Amino acid sequence: MPELDDFDREFDHRWARAAEHKEPSARARMLAARWKDNPPEPVPFRADPDPVRPRRSSWSSTAIVFTCVVAVIVLLGWVQLRSSY
């Protein structure tokens, strides 16, 4: 194998993926140890709870954004008009 410079050696992903054994992450080891004696209970699927307040409809959000953009344009025009005097 040709000699690799430091940059190529540091980022040689083919060599890392070809490793024989990959150690599990710390969280995976912790959960495996915890569940060895006391496995978790199966949890049935539950949908997300209803939101606390209903979401705004898209048209009202659009109206709010449009109003803000118009207000900024009017404010900038007014400031420019005042500075030209």
Short mmCIF file of N, CA, C and O in Angstrom, two decimals:
data_model
loop_
_atom_site.label_atom_id
_atom_site.label_comp_id
_atom_site.label_asym_id
_atom_site.label_seq_id
_atom_site.Cartn_x
_atom_site.Cartn_y
_atom_site.Cartn_z
N MET A 1 0.85 -1.18 0.00
CA MET A 1 0.00 0.00 0.00
C MET A 1 0.88 1.24 0.00
O MET A 1 1.84 1.33 0.76
N PRO A 2 0.60 2.20 -0.83
CA PRO A 2 1.43 3.40 -0.87
C PRO A 2 1.29 4.18 0.44
O PRO A 2 0.29 4.11 1.13
N GLU A 3 2.37 4.91 0.75
CA GLU A 3 2.34 5.73 1.96
C GLU A 3 1.29 6.83 1.84
O GLU A 3 1.19 7.48 0.81
N LEU A 4 0.53 7.01 2.88
CA LEU A 4 -0.49 8.06 2.91
C LEU A 4 0.04 9.24 3.70
O LEU A 4 0.71 9.07 4.72
N ASP A 5 -0.25 10.45 3.23
CA ASP A 5 0.14 11.60 4.03
C ASP A 5 -0.83 11.73 5.20
O ASP A 5 -1.81 10.98 5.32
N ASP A 6 -0.56 12.66 6.10
CA ASP A 6 -1.36 12.78 7.33
C ASP A 6 -2.83 13.03 7.04
O ASP A 6 -3.70 12.49 7.70
N PHE A 7 -3.13 13.87 6.04
CA PHE A 7 -4.52 14.19 5.74
C PHE A 7 -5.26 12.94 5.27
O PHE A 7 -6.36 12.66 5.73
N ASP A 8 -4.66 12.18 4.34
CA ASP A 8 -5.32 10.99 3.83
C ASP A 8 -5.44 9.92 4.90
O ASP A 8 -6.42 9.18 4.94
N ARG A 9 -4.47 9.81 5.77
CA ARG A 9 -4.53 8.80 6.83
C ARG A 9 -5.63 9.15 7.84
O ARG A 9 -6.33 8.28 8.32
N GLU A 10 -5.80 10.43 8.12
CA GLU A 10 -6.79 10.84 9.11
C GLU A 10 -8.21 10.62 8.60
O GLU A 10 -9.10 10.28 9.36
N PHE A 11 -8.44 10.79 7.30
CA PHE A 11 -9.78 10.68 6.75
C PHE A 11 -9.93 9.46 5.85
O PHE A 11 -10.65 9.50 4.86
N ASP A 12 -9.28 8.37 6.18
CA ASP A 12 -9.37 7.14 5.39
C ASP A 12 -10.60 6.36 5.85
O ASP A 12 -10.52 5.48 6.70
N HIS A 13 -11.77 6.69 5.28
CA HIS A 13 -13.02 6.07 5.71
C HIS A 13 -13.10 4.62 5.27
O HIS A 13 -13.74 3.80 5.94
N ARG A 14 -12.48 4.27 4.15
CA ARG A 14 -12.52 2.86 3.72
C ARG A 14 -11.86 1.96 4.75
O ARG A 14 -12.34 0.88 5.05
N TRP A 15 -10.76 2.42 5.32
CA TRP A 15 -10.07 1.64 6.33
C TRP A 15 -10.95 1.50 7.58
O TRP A 15 -11.05 0.43 8.18
N ALA A 16 -11.62 2.58 7.97
CA ALA A 16 -12.45 2.55 9.18
C ALA A 16 -13.66 1.64 8.98
O ALA A 16 -14.04 0.89 9.88
N ARG A 17 -14.27 1.68 7.80
CA ARG A 17 -15.44 0.83 7.55
C ARG A 17 -15.07 -0.63 7.43
O ARG A 17 -15.91 -1.51 7.64
N ALA A 18 -13.84 -0.91 7.06
CA ALA A 18 -13.40 -2.30 6.90
C ALA A 18 -12.98 -2.93 8.23
O ALA A 18 -12.56 -4.10 8.25
N ALA A 19 -13.10 -2.20 9.31
CA ALA A 19 -12.70 -2.74 10.61
C ALA A 19 -13.54 -3.96 10.94
O ALA A 19 -14.73 -4.04 10.63
N GLU A 20 -12.93 -4.92 11.60
CA GLU A 20 -13.59 -6.18 11.95
C GLU A 20 -14.72 -5.97 12.96
O GLU A 20 -15.77 -6.55 12.86
N HIS A 21 -14.47 -5.16 13.96
CA HIS A 21 -15.42 -5.02 15.06
C HIS A 21 -15.71 -3.54 15.29
O HIS A 21 -14.79 -2.73 15.34
N LYS A 22 -16.97 -3.22 15.44
CA LYS A 22 -17.36 -1.85 15.78
C LYS A 22 -17.97 -1.89 17.17
O LYS A 22 -18.93 -2.59 17.42
N GLU A 23 -17.39 -1.12 18.06
CA GLU A 23 -17.86 -1.09 19.44
C GLU A 23 -19.16 -0.30 19.52
O GLU A 23 -19.30 0.76 18.91
N PRO A 24 -20.16 -0.80 20.28
CA PRO A 24 -21.41 -0.05 20.41
C PRO A 24 -21.18 1.24 21.18
O PRO A 24 -20.24 1.37 21.95
N SER A 25 -22.08 2.16 20.96
CA SER A 25 -21.96 3.45 21.63
C SER A 25 -22.20 3.28 23.14
O SER A 25 -22.69 2.25 23.60
N ALA A 26 -21.84 4.30 23.89
CA ALA A 26 -22.00 4.25 25.34
C ALA A 26 -23.48 4.11 25.70
O ALA A 26 -23.84 3.37 26.62
N ARG A 27 -24.35 4.79 24.98
CA ARG A 27 -25.79 4.69 25.27
C ARG A 27 -26.29 3.28 24.98
O ARG A 27 -27.09 2.73 25.74
N ALA A 28 -25.83 2.68 23.88
CA ALA A 28 -26.26 1.32 23.56
C ALA A 28 -25.78 0.34 24.63
O ALA A 28 -26.53 -0.57 25.03
N ARG A 29 -24.56 0.52 25.11
CA ARG A 29 -24.06 -0.36 26.19
C ARG A 29 -24.87 -0.16 27.47
O ARG A 29 -25.20 -1.12 28.17
N MET A 30 -25.20 1.10 27.79
CA MET A 30 -25.96 1.38 29.01
C MET A 30 -27.35 0.75 28.93
O MET A 30 -27.81 0.12 29.88
N LEU A 31 -28.03 0.91 27.78
CA LEU A 31 -29.37 0.34 27.64
C LEU A 31 -29.33 -1.18 27.65
O LEU A 31 -30.21 -1.83 28.22
N ALA A 32 -28.32 -1.77 27.03
CA ALA A 32 -28.20 -3.23 27.03
C ALA A 32 -28.02 -3.75 28.45
O ALA A 32 -28.63 -4.75 28.84
N ALA A 33 -27.20 -3.06 29.24
CA ALA A 33 -27.00 -3.48 30.63
C ALA A 33 -28.27 -3.30 31.45
O ALA A 33 -28.62 -4.15 32.28
N ARG A 34 -28.98 -2.22 31.21
CA ARG A 34 -30.21 -1.96 31.97
C ARG A 34 -31.30 -2.96 31.60
O ARG A 34 -32.05 -3.43 32.45
N TRP A 35 -31.41 -3.29 30.33
CA TRP A 35 -32.48 -4.16 29.87
C TRP A 35 -32.15 -5.65 30.02
O TRP A 35 -33.00 -6.50 29.75
N LYS A 36 -30.92 -5.96 30.42
CA LYS A 36 -30.54 -7.37 30.57
C LYS A 36 -31.41 -8.04 31.63
O LYS A 36 -31.95 -9.12 31.41
N ASP A 37 -31.56 -7.41 32.77
CA ASP A 37 -32.36 -7.98 33.86
C ASP A 37 -33.81 -7.53 33.83
O ASP A 37 -34.68 -8.23 34.33
N ASN A 38 -34.07 -6.36 33.30
CA ASN A 38 -35.41 -5.79 33.34
C ASN A 38 -35.76 -5.23 31.96
O ASN A 38 -35.64 -4.03 31.74
N PRO A 39 -36.20 -6.08 31.03
CA PRO A 39 -36.50 -5.57 29.68
C PRO A 39 -37.68 -4.62 29.71
O PRO A 39 -38.56 -4.71 30.56
N PRO A 40 -37.73 -3.68 28.77
CA PRO A 40 -38.82 -2.70 28.77
C PRO A 40 -40.13 -3.36 28.35
O PRO A 40 -40.16 -4.33 27.60
N GLU A 41 -41.21 -2.81 28.86
CA GLU A 41 -42.54 -3.29 28.50
C GLU A 41 -42.89 -2.80 27.11
O GLU A 41 -42.52 -1.69 26.73
N PRO A 42 -43.63 -3.58 26.34
CA PRO A 42 -44.07 -3.07 25.04
C PRO A 42 -45.06 -1.93 25.22
O PRO A 42 -45.91 -1.96 26.11
N VAL A 43 -44.90 -0.92 24.41
CA VAL A 43 -45.75 0.27 24.50
C VAL A 43 -46.61 0.32 23.25
O VAL A 43 -46.09 0.31 22.14
N PRO A 44 -47.95 0.37 23.41
CA PRO A 44 -48.79 0.46 22.22
C PRO A 44 -48.63 1.81 21.54
O PRO A 44 -48.27 2.80 22.18
N PHE A 45 -48.91 1.84 20.25
CA PHE A 45 -48.79 3.09 19.51
C PHE A 45 -49.87 4.06 19.98
O PHE A 45 -51.02 3.71 20.14
N ARG A 46 -49.43 5.29 20.22
CA ARG A 46 -50.38 6.34 20.58
C ARG A 46 -50.11 7.54 19.69
O ARG A 46 -48.97 7.92 19.49
N ALA A 47 -51.16 8.12 19.21
CA ALA A 47 -51.00 9.33 18.41
C ALA A 47 -50.63 10.47 19.35
O ALA A 47 -50.85 10.42 20.55
N ASP A 48 -50.07 11.51 18.78
CA ASP A 48 -49.73 12.68 19.59
C ASP A 48 -51.00 13.27 20.18
O ASP A 48 -52.06 13.26 19.55
N PRO A 49 -50.90 13.79 21.40
CA PRO A 49 -52.10 14.40 22.00
C PRO A 49 -52.54 15.62 21.19
O PRO A 49 -51.75 16.22 20.47
N ASP A 50 -53.80 15.96 21.33
CA ASP A 50 -54.33 17.12 20.63
C ASP A 50 -53.60 18.37 21.09
O ASP A 50 -53.25 18.50 22.26
N PRO A 51 -53.37 19.31 20.18
CA PRO A 51 -52.70 20.54 20.59
C PRO A 51 -53.57 21.31 21.59
O PRO A 51 -54.79 21.20 21.59
N VAL A 52 -52.91 22.08 22.42
CA VAL A 52 -53.61 22.83 23.46
C VAL A 52 -54.53 23.87 22.84
O VAL A 52 -55.65 24.03 23.26
N ARG A 53 -54.04 24.55 21.84
CA ARG A 53 -54.89 25.53 21.15
C ARG A 53 -54.84 25.22 19.66
O ARG A 53 -53.82 24.75 19.15
N PRO A 54 -55.89 25.48 18.97
CA PRO A 54 -55.88 25.19 17.53
C PRO A 54 -54.89 26.09 16.81
O PRO A 54 -54.71 27.26 17.17
N ARG A 55 -54.28 25.56 15.78
CA ARG A 55 -53.33 26.34 15.00
C ARG A 55 -54.07 27.31 14.10
O ARG A 55 -55.20 27.08 13.71
N ARG A 56 -53.38 28.42 13.80
CA ARG A 56 -53.97 29.39 12.89
C ARG A 56 -54.04 28.80 11.50
O ARG A 56 -53.19 28.03 11.10
N SER A 57 -55.05 29.20 10.79
CA SER A 57 -55.15 28.74 9.41
C SER A 57 -54.10 29.44 8.56
O SER A 57 -53.55 30.47 8.93
N SER A 58 -53.82 28.86 7.41
CA SER A 58 -52.75 29.41 6.58
C SER A 58 -53.11 30.80 6.05
O SER A 58 -52.23 31.64 5.88
N TRP A 59 -54.39 31.07 5.80
CA TRP A 59 -54.75 32.38 5.26
C TRP A 59 -54.52 33.48 6.29
O TRP A 59 -54.13 34.58 5.95
N SER A 60 -54.75 33.19 7.57
CA SER A 60 -54.53 34.23 8.58
C SER A 60 -53.03 34.49 8.77
O SER A 60 -52.62 35.64 8.96
N SER A 61 -52.22 33.44 8.70
CA SER A 61 -50.77 33.64 8.78
C SER A 61 -50.28 34.45 7.59
O SER A 61 -49.44 35.34 7.74
N THR A 62 -50.82 34.16 6.43
CA THR A 62 -50.44 34.91 5.23
C THR A 62 -50.84 36.37 5.37
O THR A 62 -50.07 37.27 5.01
N ALA A 63 -52.03 36.62 5.92
CA ALA A 63 -52.49 38.00 6.11
C ALA A 63 -51.60 38.74 7.10
O ALA A 63 -51.28 39.93 6.89
N ILE A 64 -51.18 38.08 8.15
CA ILE A 64 -50.31 38.71 9.14
C ILE A 64 -48.97 39.08 8.51
O ILE A 64 -48.47 40.19 8.68
N VAL A 65 -48.38 38.16 7.75
CA VAL A 65 -47.09 38.42 7.11
C VAL A 65 -47.23 39.55 6.09
O VAL A 65 -46.40 40.46 6.04
N PHE A 66 -48.27 39.51 5.29
CA PHE A 66 -48.50 40.55 4.28
C PHE A 66 -48.66 41.92 4.95
O PHE A 66 -48.09 42.91 4.49
N THR A 67 -49.41 41.98 6.04
CA THR A 67 -49.61 43.24 6.76
C THR A 67 -48.29 43.76 7.31
O THR A 67 -48.01 44.97 7.23
N CYS A 68 -47.46 42.89 7.84
CA CYS A 68 -46.16 43.32 8.37
C CYS A 68 -45.26 43.85 7.26
O CYS A 68 -44.58 44.87 7.44
N VAL A 69 -45.25 43.18 6.11
CA VAL A 69 -44.43 43.63 4.99
C VAL A 69 -44.91 45.00 4.51
O VAL A 69 -44.09 45.91 4.27
N VAL A 70 -46.21 45.19 4.38
CA VAL A 70 -46.75 46.49 3.96
C VAL A 70 -46.40 47.56 4.98
O VAL A 70 -46.02 48.68 4.61
N ALA A 71 -46.50 47.25 6.26
CA ALA A 71 -46.17 48.23 7.30
C ALA A 71 -44.70 48.64 7.23
O ALA A 71 -44.37 49.82 7.38
N VAL A 72 -43.80 47.69 6.99
CA VAL A 72 -42.37 48.01 6.88
C VAL A 72 -42.11 48.88 5.66
O VAL A 72 -41.35 49.85 5.72
N ILE A 73 -42.75 48.55 4.54
CA ILE A 73 -42.56 49.35 3.32
C ILE A 73 -43.06 50.78 3.54
O ILE A 73 -42.39 51.75 3.17
N VAL A 74 -44.23 50.94 4.16
CA VAL A 74 -44.77 52.28 4.43
C VAL A 74 -43.86 53.02 5.40
O VAL A 74 -43.57 54.21 5.20
N LEU A 75 -43.38 52.36 6.43
CA LEU A 75 -42.50 53.01 7.40
C LEU A 75 -41.20 53.46 6.74
O LEU A 75 -40.75 54.59 6.97
N LEU A 76 -40.59 52.61 5.92
CA LEU A 76 -39.36 53.00 5.23
C LEU A 76 -39.61 54.15 4.26
O LEU A 76 -38.78 55.06 4.13
N GLY A 77 -40.73 54.14 3.57
CA GLY A 77 -41.07 55.25 2.67
C GLY A 77 -41.26 56.54 3.43
O GLY A 77 -40.81 57.61 3.01
N TRP A 78 -41.91 56.48 4.57
CA TRP A 78 -42.14 57.66 5.39
C TRP A 78 -40.82 58.22 5.92
O TRP A 78 -40.59 59.42 5.89
N VAL A 79 -39.93 57.32 6.37
CA VAL A 79 -38.62 57.76 6.88
C VAL A 79 -37.82 58.40 5.76
O VAL A 79 -37.18 59.45 5.94
N GLN A 80 -37.85 57.84 4.58
CA GLN A 80 -37.11 58.40 3.44
C GLN A 80 -37.70 59.75 3.03
O GLN A 80 -36.98 60.67 2.71
N LEU A 81 -39.03 59.86 3.07
CA LEU A 81 -39.68 61.13 2.74
C LEU A 81 -39.31 62.21 3.75
O LEU A 81 -39.05 63.35 3.38
N ARG A 82 -39.26 61.85 5.03
CA ARG A 82 -38.94 62.82 6.08
C ARG A 82 -37.49 63.27 5.99
O ARG A 82 -37.16 64.38 6.32
N SER A 83 -36.60 62.34 5.57
CA SER A 83 -35.17 62.70 5.53
C SER A 83 -34.84 63.55 4.30
O SER A 83 -33.79 64.17 4.27
N SER A 84 -35.71 63.58 3.30
CA SER A 84 -35.40 64.37 2.12
C SER A 84 -35.74 65.85 2.32
O SER A 84 -35.38 66.67 1.50
N TYR A 85 -36.43 66.22 3.37
CA TYR A 85 -36.76 67.64 3.61
C TYR A 85 -35.60 68.39 4.17
O TYR A 85 -34.83 68.25 4.89
#
